[in-house]
Coordinates of C-alpha atoms in Angstrom, one line a residue:
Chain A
X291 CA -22.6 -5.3 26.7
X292 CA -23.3 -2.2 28.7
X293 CA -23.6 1.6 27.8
X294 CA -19.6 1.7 29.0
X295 CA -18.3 -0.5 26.7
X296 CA -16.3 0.8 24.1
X297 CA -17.1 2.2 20.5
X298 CA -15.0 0.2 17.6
X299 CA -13.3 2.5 15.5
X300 CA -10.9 0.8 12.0
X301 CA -9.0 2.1 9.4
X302 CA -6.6 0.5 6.8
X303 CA -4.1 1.7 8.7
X304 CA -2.9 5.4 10.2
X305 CA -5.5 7.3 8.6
X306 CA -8.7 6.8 11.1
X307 CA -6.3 8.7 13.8
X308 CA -8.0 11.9 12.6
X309 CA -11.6 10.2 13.4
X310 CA -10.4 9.0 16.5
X311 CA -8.9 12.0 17.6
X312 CA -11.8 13.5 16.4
X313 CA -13.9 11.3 18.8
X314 CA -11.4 11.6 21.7
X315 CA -12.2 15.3 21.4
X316 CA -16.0 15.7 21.0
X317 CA -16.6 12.5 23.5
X318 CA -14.1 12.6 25.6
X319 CA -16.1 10.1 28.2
X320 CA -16.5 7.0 25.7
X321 CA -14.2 4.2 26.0
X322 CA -12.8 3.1 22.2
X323 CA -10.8 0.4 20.2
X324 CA -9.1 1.2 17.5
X325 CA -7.7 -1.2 14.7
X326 CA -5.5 -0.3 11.9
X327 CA -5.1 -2.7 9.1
X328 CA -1.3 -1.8 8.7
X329 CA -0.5 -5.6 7.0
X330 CA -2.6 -5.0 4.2
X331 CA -3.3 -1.5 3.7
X332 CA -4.0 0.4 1.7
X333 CA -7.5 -0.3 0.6
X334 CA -8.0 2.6 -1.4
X335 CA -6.7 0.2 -4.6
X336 CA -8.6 -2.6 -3.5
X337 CA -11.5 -4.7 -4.6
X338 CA -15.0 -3.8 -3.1
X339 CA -15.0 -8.0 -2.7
X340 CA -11.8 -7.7 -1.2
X341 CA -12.1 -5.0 0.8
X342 CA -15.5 -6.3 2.5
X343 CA -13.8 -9.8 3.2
X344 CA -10.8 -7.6 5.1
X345 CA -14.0 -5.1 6.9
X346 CA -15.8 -8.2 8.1
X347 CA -12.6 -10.3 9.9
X348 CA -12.0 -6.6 11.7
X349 CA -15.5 -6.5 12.9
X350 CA -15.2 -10.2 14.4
X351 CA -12.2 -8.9 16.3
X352 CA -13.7 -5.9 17.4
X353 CA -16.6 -7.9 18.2
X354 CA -14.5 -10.0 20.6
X355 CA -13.7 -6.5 22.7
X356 CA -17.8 -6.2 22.8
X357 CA -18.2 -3.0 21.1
X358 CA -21.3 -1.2 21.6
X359 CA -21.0 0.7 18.1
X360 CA -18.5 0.2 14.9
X361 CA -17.3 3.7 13.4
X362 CA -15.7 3.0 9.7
X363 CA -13.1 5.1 10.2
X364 CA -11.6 4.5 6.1
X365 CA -13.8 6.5 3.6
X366 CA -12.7 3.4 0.9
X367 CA -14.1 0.7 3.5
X368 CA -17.6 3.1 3.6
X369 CA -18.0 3.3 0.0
X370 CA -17.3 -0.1 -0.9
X371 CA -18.3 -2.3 2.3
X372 CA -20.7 0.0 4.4
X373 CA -24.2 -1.5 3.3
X374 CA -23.4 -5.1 3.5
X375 CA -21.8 -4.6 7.1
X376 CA -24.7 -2.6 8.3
X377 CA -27.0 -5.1 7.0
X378 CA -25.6 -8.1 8.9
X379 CA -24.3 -6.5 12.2
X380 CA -26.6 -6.0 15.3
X381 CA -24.8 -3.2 16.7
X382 CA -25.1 0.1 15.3
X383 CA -22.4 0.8 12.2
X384 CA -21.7 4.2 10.6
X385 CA -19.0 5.2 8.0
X386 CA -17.6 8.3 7.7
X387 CA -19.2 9.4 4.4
X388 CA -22.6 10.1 5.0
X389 CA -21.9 13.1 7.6
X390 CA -20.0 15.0 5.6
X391 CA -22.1 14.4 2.8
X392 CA -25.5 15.9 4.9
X393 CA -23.3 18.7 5.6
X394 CA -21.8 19.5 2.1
X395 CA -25.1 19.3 0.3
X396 CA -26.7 21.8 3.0
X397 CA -23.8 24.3 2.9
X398 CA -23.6 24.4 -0.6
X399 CA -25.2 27.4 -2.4
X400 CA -24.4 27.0 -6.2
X401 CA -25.1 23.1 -5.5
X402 CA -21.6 22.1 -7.0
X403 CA -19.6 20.0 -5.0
X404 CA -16.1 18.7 -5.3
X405 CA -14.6 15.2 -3.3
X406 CA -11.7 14.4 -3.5
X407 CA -10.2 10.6 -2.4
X408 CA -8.3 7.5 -3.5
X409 CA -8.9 5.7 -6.3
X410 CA -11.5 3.1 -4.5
X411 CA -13.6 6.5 -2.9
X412 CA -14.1 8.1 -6.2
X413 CA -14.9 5.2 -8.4
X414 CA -17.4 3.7 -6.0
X415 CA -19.7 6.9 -6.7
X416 CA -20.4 6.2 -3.0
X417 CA -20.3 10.2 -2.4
X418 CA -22.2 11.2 -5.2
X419 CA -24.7 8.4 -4.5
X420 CA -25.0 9.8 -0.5
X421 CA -24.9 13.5 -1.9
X422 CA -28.0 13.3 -4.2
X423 CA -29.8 11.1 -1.9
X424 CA -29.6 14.6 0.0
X425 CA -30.3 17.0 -2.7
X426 CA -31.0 15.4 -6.2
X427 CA -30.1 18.6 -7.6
X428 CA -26.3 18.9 -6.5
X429 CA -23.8 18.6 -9.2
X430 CA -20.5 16.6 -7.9
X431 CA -17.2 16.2 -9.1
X432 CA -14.7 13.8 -8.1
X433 CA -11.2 13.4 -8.6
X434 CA -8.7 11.0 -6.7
X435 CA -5.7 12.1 -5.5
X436 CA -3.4 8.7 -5.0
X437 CA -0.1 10.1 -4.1
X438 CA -1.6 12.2 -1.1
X439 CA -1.6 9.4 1.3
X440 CA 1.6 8.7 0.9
X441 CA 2.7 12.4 1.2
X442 CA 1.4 12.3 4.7
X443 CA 2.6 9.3 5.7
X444 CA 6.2 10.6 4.6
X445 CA 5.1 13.5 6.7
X446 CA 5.5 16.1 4.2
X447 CA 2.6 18.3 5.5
X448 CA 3.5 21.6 4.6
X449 CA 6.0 21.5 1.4
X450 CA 6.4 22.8 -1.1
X451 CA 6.3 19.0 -3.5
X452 CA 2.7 18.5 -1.6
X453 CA 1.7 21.9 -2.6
X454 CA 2.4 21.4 -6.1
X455 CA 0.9 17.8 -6.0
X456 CA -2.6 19.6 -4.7
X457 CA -2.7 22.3 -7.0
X458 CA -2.0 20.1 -9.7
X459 CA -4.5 17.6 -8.6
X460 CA -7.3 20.5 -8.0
X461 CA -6.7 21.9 -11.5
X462 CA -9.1 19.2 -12.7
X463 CA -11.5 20.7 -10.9
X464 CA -10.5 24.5 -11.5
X465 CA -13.6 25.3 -14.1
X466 CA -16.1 23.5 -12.0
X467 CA -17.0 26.4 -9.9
X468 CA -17.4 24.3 -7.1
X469 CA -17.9 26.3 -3.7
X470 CA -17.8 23.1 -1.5
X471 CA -15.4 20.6 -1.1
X472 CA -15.0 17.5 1.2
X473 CA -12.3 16.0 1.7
X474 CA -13.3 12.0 1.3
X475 CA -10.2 10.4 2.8
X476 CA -9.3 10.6 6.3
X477 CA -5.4 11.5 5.8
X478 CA -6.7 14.7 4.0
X479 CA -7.6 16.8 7.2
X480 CA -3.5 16.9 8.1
X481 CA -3.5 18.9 4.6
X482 CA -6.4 21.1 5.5
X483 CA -4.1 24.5 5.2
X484 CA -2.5 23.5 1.2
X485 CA -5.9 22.4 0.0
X486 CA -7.2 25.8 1.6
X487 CA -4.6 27.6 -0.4
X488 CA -4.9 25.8 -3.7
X489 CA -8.5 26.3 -3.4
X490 CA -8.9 29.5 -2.0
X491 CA -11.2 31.3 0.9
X492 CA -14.2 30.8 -0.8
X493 CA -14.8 26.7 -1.4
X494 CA -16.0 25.4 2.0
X495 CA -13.8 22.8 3.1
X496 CA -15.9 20.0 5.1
X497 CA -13.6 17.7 6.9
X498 CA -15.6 13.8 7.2
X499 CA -13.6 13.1 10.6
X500 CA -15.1 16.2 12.3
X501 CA -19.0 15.6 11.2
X502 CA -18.3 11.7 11.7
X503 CA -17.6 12.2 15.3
X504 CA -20.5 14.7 15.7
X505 CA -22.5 12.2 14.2
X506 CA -21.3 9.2 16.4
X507 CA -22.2 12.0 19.8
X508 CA -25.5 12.1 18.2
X509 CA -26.1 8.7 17.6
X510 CA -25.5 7.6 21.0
X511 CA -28.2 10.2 22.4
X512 CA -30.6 8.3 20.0
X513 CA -29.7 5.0 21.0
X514 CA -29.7 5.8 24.5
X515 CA -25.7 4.3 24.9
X516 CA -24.0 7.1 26.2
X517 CA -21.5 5.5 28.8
X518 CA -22.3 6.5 32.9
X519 CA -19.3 8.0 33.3
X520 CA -15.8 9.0 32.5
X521 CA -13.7 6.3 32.3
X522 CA -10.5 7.6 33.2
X523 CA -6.9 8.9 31.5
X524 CA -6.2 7.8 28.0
X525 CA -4.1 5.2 28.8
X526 CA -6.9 3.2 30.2
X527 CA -9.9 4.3 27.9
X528 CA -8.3 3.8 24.6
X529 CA -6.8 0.1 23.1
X530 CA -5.1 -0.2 19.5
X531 CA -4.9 -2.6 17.8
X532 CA -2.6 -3.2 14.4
X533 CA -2.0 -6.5 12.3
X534 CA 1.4 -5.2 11.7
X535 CA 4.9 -3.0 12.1
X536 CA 3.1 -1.4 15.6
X537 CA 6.0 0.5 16.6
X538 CA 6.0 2.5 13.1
X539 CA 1.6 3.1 14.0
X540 CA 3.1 4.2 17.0
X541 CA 5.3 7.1 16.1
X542 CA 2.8 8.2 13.8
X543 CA -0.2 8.5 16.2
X544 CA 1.7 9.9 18.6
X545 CA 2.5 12.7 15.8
X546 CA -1.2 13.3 15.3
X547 CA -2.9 12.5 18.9
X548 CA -3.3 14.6 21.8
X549 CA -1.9 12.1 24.0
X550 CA 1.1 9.6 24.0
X551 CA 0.0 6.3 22.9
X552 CA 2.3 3.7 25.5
X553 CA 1.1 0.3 23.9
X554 CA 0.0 -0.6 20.3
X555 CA -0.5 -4.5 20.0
X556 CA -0.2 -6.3 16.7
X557 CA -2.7 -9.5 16.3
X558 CA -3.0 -11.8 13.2
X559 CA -6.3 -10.5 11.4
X560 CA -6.4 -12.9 8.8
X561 CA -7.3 -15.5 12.1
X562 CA -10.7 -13.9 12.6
X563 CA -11.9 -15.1 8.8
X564 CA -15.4 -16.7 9.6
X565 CA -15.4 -20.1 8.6
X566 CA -18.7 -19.9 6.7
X567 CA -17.3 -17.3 4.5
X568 CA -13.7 -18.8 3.8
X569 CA -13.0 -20.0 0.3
Chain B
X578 CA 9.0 -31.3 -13.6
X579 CA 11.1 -30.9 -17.1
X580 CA 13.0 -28.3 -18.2
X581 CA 10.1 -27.2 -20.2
X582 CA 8.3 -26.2 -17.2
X583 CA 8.2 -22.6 -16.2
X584 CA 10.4 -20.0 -14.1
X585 CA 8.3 -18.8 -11.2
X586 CA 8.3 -15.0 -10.4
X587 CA 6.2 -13.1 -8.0
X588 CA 6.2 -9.3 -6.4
X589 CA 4.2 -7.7 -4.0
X590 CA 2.3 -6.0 -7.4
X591 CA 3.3 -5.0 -10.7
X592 CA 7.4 -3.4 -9.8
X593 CA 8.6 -7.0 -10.5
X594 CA 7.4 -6.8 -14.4
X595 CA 10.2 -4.8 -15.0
X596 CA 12.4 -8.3 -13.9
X597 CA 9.8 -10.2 -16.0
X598 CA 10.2 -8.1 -18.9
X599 CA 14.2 -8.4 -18.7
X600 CA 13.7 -12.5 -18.7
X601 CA 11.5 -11.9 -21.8
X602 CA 14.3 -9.9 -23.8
X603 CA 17.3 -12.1 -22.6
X604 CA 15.9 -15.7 -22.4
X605 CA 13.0 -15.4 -24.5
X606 CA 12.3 -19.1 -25.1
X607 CA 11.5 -20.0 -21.7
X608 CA 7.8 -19.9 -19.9
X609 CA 7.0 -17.8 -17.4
X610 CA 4.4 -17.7 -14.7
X611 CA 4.1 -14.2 -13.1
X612 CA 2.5 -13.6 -9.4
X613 CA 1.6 -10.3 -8.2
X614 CA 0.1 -9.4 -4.5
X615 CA -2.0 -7.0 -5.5
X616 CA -4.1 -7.4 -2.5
X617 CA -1.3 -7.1 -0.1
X618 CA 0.8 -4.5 -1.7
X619 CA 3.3 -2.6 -0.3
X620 CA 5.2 -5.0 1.0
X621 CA 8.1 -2.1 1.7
X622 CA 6.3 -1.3 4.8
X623 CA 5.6 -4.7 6.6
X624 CA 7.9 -6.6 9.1
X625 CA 10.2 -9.4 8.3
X626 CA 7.5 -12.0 9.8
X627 CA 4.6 -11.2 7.9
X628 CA 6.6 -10.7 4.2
X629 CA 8.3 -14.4 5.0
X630 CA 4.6 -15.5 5.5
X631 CA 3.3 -14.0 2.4
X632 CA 6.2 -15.3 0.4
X633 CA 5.5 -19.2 1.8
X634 CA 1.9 -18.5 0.4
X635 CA 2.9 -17.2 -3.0
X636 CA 5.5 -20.5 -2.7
X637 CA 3.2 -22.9 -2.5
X638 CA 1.0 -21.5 -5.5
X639 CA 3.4 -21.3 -7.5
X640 CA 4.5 -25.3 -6.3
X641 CA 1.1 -25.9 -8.0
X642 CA 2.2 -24.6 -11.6
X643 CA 5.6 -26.8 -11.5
X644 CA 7.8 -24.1 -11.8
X645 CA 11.4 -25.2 -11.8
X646 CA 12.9 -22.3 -10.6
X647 CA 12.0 -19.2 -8.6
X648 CA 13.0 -15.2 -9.1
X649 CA 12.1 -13.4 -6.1
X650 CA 11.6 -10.3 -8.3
X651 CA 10.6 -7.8 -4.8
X652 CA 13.6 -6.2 -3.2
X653 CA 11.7 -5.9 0.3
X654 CA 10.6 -9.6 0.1
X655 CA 14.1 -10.9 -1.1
X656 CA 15.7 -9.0 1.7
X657 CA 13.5 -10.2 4.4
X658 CA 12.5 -13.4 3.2
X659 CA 15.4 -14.7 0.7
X660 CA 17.4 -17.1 3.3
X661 CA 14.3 -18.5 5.0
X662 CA 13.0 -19.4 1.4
X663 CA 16.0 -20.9 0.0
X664 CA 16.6 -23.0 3.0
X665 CA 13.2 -24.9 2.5
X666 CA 12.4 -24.7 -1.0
X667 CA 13.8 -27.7 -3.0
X668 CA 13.7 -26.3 -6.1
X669 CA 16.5 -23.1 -6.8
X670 CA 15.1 -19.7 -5.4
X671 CA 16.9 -16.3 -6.3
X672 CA 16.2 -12.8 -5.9
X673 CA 16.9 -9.5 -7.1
X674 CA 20.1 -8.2 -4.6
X675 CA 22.7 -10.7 -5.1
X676 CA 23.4 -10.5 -8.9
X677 CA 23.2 -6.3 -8.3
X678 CA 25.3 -6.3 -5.3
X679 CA 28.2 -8.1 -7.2
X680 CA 28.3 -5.9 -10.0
X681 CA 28.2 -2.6 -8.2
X682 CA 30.9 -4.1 -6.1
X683 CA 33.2 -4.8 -8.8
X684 CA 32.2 -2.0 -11.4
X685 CA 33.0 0.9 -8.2
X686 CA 36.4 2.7 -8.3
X687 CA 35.9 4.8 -5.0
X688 CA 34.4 1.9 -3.0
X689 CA 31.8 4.1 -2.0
X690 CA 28.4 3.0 -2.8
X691 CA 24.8 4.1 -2.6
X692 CA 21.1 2.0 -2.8
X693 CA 18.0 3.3 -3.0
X694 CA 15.2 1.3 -2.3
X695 CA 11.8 1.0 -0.1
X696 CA 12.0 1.8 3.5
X697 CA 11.6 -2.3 4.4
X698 CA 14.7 -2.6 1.9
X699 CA 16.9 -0.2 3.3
X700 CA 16.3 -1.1 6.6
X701 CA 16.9 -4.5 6.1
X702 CA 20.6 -3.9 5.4
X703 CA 20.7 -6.6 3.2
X704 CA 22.0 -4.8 0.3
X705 CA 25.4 -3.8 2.5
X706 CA 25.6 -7.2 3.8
X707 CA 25.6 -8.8 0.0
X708 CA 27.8 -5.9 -0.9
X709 CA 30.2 -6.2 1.8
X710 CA 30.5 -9.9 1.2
X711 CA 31.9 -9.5 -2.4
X712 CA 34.5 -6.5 -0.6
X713 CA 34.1 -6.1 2.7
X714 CA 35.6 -2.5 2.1
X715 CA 32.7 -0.4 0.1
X716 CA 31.6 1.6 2.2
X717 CA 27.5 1.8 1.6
X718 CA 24.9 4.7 2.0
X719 CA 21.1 3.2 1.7
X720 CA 18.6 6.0 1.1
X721 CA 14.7 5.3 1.6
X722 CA 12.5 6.7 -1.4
X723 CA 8.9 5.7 0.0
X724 CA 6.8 8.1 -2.4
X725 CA 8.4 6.8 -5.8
X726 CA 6.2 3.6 -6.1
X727 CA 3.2 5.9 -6.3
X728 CA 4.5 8.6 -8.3
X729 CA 5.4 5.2 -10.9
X730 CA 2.3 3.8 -10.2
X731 CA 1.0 7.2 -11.0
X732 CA 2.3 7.4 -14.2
X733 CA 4.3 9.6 -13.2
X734 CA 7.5 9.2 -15.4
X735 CA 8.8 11.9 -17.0
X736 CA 7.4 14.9 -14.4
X737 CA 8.8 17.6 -12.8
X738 CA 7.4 16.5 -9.4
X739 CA 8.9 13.1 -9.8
X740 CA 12.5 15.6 -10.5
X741 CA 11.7 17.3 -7.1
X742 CA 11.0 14.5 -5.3
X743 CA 14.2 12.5 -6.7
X744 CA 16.2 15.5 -6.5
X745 CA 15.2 15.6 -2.5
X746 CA 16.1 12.4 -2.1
X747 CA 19.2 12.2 -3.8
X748 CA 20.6 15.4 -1.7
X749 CA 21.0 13.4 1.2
X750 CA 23.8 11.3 -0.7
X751 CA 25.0 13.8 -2.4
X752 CA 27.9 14.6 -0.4
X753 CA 28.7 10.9 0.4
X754 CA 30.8 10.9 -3.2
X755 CA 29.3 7.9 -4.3
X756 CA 30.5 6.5 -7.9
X757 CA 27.7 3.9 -8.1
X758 CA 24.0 3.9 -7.5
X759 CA 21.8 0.6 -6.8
X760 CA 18.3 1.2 -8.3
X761 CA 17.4 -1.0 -5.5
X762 CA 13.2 -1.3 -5.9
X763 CA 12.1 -3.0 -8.8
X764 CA 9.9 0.4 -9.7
X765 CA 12.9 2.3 -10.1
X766 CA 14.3 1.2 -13.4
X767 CA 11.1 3.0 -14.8
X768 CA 12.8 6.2 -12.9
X769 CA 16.1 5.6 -14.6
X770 CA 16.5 8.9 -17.0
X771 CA 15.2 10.7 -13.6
X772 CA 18.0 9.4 -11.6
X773 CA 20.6 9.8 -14.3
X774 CA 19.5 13.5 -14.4
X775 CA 19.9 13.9 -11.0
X776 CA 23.0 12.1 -10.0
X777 CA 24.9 13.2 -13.0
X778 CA 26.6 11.5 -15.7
X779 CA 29.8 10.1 -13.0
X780 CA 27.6 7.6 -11.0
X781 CA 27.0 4.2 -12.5
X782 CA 23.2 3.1 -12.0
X783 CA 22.8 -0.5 -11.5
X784 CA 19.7 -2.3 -12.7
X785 CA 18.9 -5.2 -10.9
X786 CA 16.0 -6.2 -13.1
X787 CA 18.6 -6.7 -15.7
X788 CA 21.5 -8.1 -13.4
X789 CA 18.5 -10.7 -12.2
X790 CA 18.0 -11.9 -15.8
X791 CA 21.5 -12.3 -16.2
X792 CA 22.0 -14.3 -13.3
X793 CA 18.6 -16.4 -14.0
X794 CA 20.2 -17.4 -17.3
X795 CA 23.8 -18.6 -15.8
X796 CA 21.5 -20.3 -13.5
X797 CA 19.5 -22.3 -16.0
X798 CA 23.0 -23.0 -17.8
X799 CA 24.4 -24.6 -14.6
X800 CA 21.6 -26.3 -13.4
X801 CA 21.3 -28.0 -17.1
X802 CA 17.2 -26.2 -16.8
X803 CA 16.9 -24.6 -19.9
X804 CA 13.8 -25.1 -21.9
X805 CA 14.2 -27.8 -25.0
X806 CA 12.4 -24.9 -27.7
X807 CA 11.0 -21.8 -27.2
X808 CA 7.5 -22.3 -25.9
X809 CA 6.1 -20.3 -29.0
X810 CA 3.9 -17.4 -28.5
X811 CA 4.2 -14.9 -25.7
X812 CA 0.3 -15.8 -24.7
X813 CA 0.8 -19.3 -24.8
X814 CA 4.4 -19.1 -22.8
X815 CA 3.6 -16.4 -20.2
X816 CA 0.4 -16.6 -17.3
X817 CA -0.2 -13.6 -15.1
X818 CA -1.8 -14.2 -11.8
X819 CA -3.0 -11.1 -9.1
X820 CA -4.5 -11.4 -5.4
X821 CA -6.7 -8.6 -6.5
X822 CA -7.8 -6.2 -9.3
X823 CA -6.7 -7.9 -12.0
X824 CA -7.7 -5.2 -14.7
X825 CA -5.4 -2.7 -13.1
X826 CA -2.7 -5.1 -13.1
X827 CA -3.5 -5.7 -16.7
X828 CA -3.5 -2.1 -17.9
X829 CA 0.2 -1.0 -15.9
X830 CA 1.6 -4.8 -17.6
X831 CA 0.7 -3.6 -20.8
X832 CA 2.3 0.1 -20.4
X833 CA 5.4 -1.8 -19.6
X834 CA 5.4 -5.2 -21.4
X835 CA 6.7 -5.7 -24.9
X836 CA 3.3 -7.0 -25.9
X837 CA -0.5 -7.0 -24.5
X838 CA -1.6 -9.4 -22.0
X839 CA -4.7 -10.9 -22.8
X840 CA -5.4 -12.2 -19.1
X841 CA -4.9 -12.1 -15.6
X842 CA -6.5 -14.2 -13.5
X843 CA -7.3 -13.3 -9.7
X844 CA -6.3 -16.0 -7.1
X845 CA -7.4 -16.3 -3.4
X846 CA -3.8 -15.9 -2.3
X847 CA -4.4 -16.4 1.5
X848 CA -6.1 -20.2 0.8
X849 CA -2.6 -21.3 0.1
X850 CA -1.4 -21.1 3.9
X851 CA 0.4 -23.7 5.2
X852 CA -1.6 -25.6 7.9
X853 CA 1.6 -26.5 10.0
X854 CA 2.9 -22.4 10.2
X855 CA -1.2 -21.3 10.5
X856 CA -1.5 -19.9 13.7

């Protein structure tokens, strides 16, 4: 596996399009694979058991395209599966919590944070965990927000039901004062502009796909893996993968990416179960 | 197998209680097992192939309690998987569209009718096909609700959002004239006041939770499968099984259920694959 061999990027499903857009726009150069986990999302009401069993059969695939680094593009698959995955693979694995979680507790000045997420995110603690491993001092408040995901995936982006859904969801976290907040799951970033107006121009909004990318770009330096050079139009740099309904991935990524994607191939993930592991 | 031995039902989750709860009211003697996909959930979004392959796996588990019958209490899975199911299961398998679709056909005055249901459900067209079996002249008008599971899920019930969001949806039928509505996802009976209030008092709602129970009951009769004596007790007659978070499961049962579940136990639904349709 060589410096041009492509960075592994998965999601439960749609959502990691933002990291991976994220990535096609910061390191334009690197060759990825992306796999969405559209026959069993979502995670976010999943298991931590369950949802490491489902991280480490993507990782086998991804394996088998020889990935030179794995990006956890799902903030529930971070919280709950990050350690143990890091732990027992060779290559280099980040998620896409701890970023966003340097940044928010170093742009913070009253040290009260907000994150919001699914369900999974916000009762792992995994952010508050990352947050005071930063600052000890930093108060954080989380509170999950299940219908958002399927807001955007209805594609209700600006509307009036999402609006109200937001505002309802960030009166829990009205007396908090909180002047940062990040949003923990990676379909949140398509509602960047109604969080900014239910929370106003003076919380800091700190996006995980955009410090996750900045992140990867820095890691690469540091490992020296950097590919030589360009490798070419998008067609030919970037693969997805899905375990199901690719035509529906499809239309949606080619709502949210710079580029039209022209093939999406579906593969049975449950096959790449490692045998030790089965039960 | 006696008749004393239980009625299998299984759902992607926890929708399908609503059809469990309607078996409890109107054939309250008999046992039930109860199987929900927790881990897998939605199926409303996943394609024909891999709902028919979940289905064979939940089949085959349930095989293993000796059920002696089988209510397929998912509209997305008895729309894609029904046929295939009844074709090579021994035992009699039902689901939750045919017993609806014949009352809504014969309770209609103007013919014209309209379903609401998942987007896999709709799509399917298997709720016109039924329909246009029992009168080939209704004319039918499916309308996708995708964001009402989570607003249920949610808790949701009885909220203005839910009124918006209902209201939306029900606009696009609204100048189809329909005289009969198909509360076509087994969530939706939980919605049913919503609907009413935003259909109006004209349009007849048709609950195919209850319909199903009906249906499972002539069933029974016909077959000569009813249970000897009621099986006593609803913890000794009932057993709730989950792919995955089984307290979760527990706490939504109890919100609906005429009585408190005491346990749910969590199954490795995937370890009951079929070796000869493994691939």
């Amino acid at each position: 596996m060589g410096n041009d061999a492509p960075i592994g990027v998965f999601d439960s499903g749609v959502g990691g399009l933002t990291v991976a857009r994220e990535i096609m726009r910061q390191i334009p150069e690197e060759r990825m694979v992306y796999f969405g986990d559209t026959a069993r999302l979502p995670y976010g009401t999943k298991s931590k058991q369950t949802v490491i069993r489902y991280s480490r059969q993507i990782i086998r695939f991804l394996k088998t395209k020889h990935v030179k680094a794995i990006v956890i593009a799902c903030n529930t698959a971070t919280a709950q599966a990050l350690e143990e995955l890091q732990s027992e693979t060779e290559i280099p694995v980040i998620g896409v919590i701890d970023a966003a979680a340097r940044v928010a507790s170093s742009v913070t000045k009253n040290g009260r944070i907000g994150v919001v997420g699914t369900t999974g995110t916000i009762e792992s603690g995994m952010y508050t965990k990352v947050l005071k491993s930063y600052n000890p001092r930093v108060q954080v408040y989380g509170k999950a927000c299940p219908l958002l995901v399927s807001l955007v995936e209805e594609g209700w982006l600006h509307d009036s039901v999402t609006e109200e859904v937001v505002s309802r969801y960030m009166k829990d976290l009205e007396y908090k004062s909180i002047d940062t907040l990040i949003l923990g799951c990676t379909h949140y970033p398509l509602l960047r502009s109604v969080f900014r107006k239910a929370v106003g121009e003076a919380v800091t909004l700190v996006n995980p796909a955009y410090e996750t990318a900045m992140e990867l770009g820095r890691l690469l330096d540091r490992e020296g893996l950097r590919c030589s050079a360009d490798a070419g139009p998008a067609d030919s740099k970037y693969e997805f993968y899905v375990s199901d309904a690719a035509e529906k991935f499809c239309s949606f990524a080619n709502s949210i990416l710079p580029y039209d994607i022209e093939q999406v191939r579906q593969i049975n993930i449950e096959g790449y179960e490692s045998e030790e592991r089965a039960y």
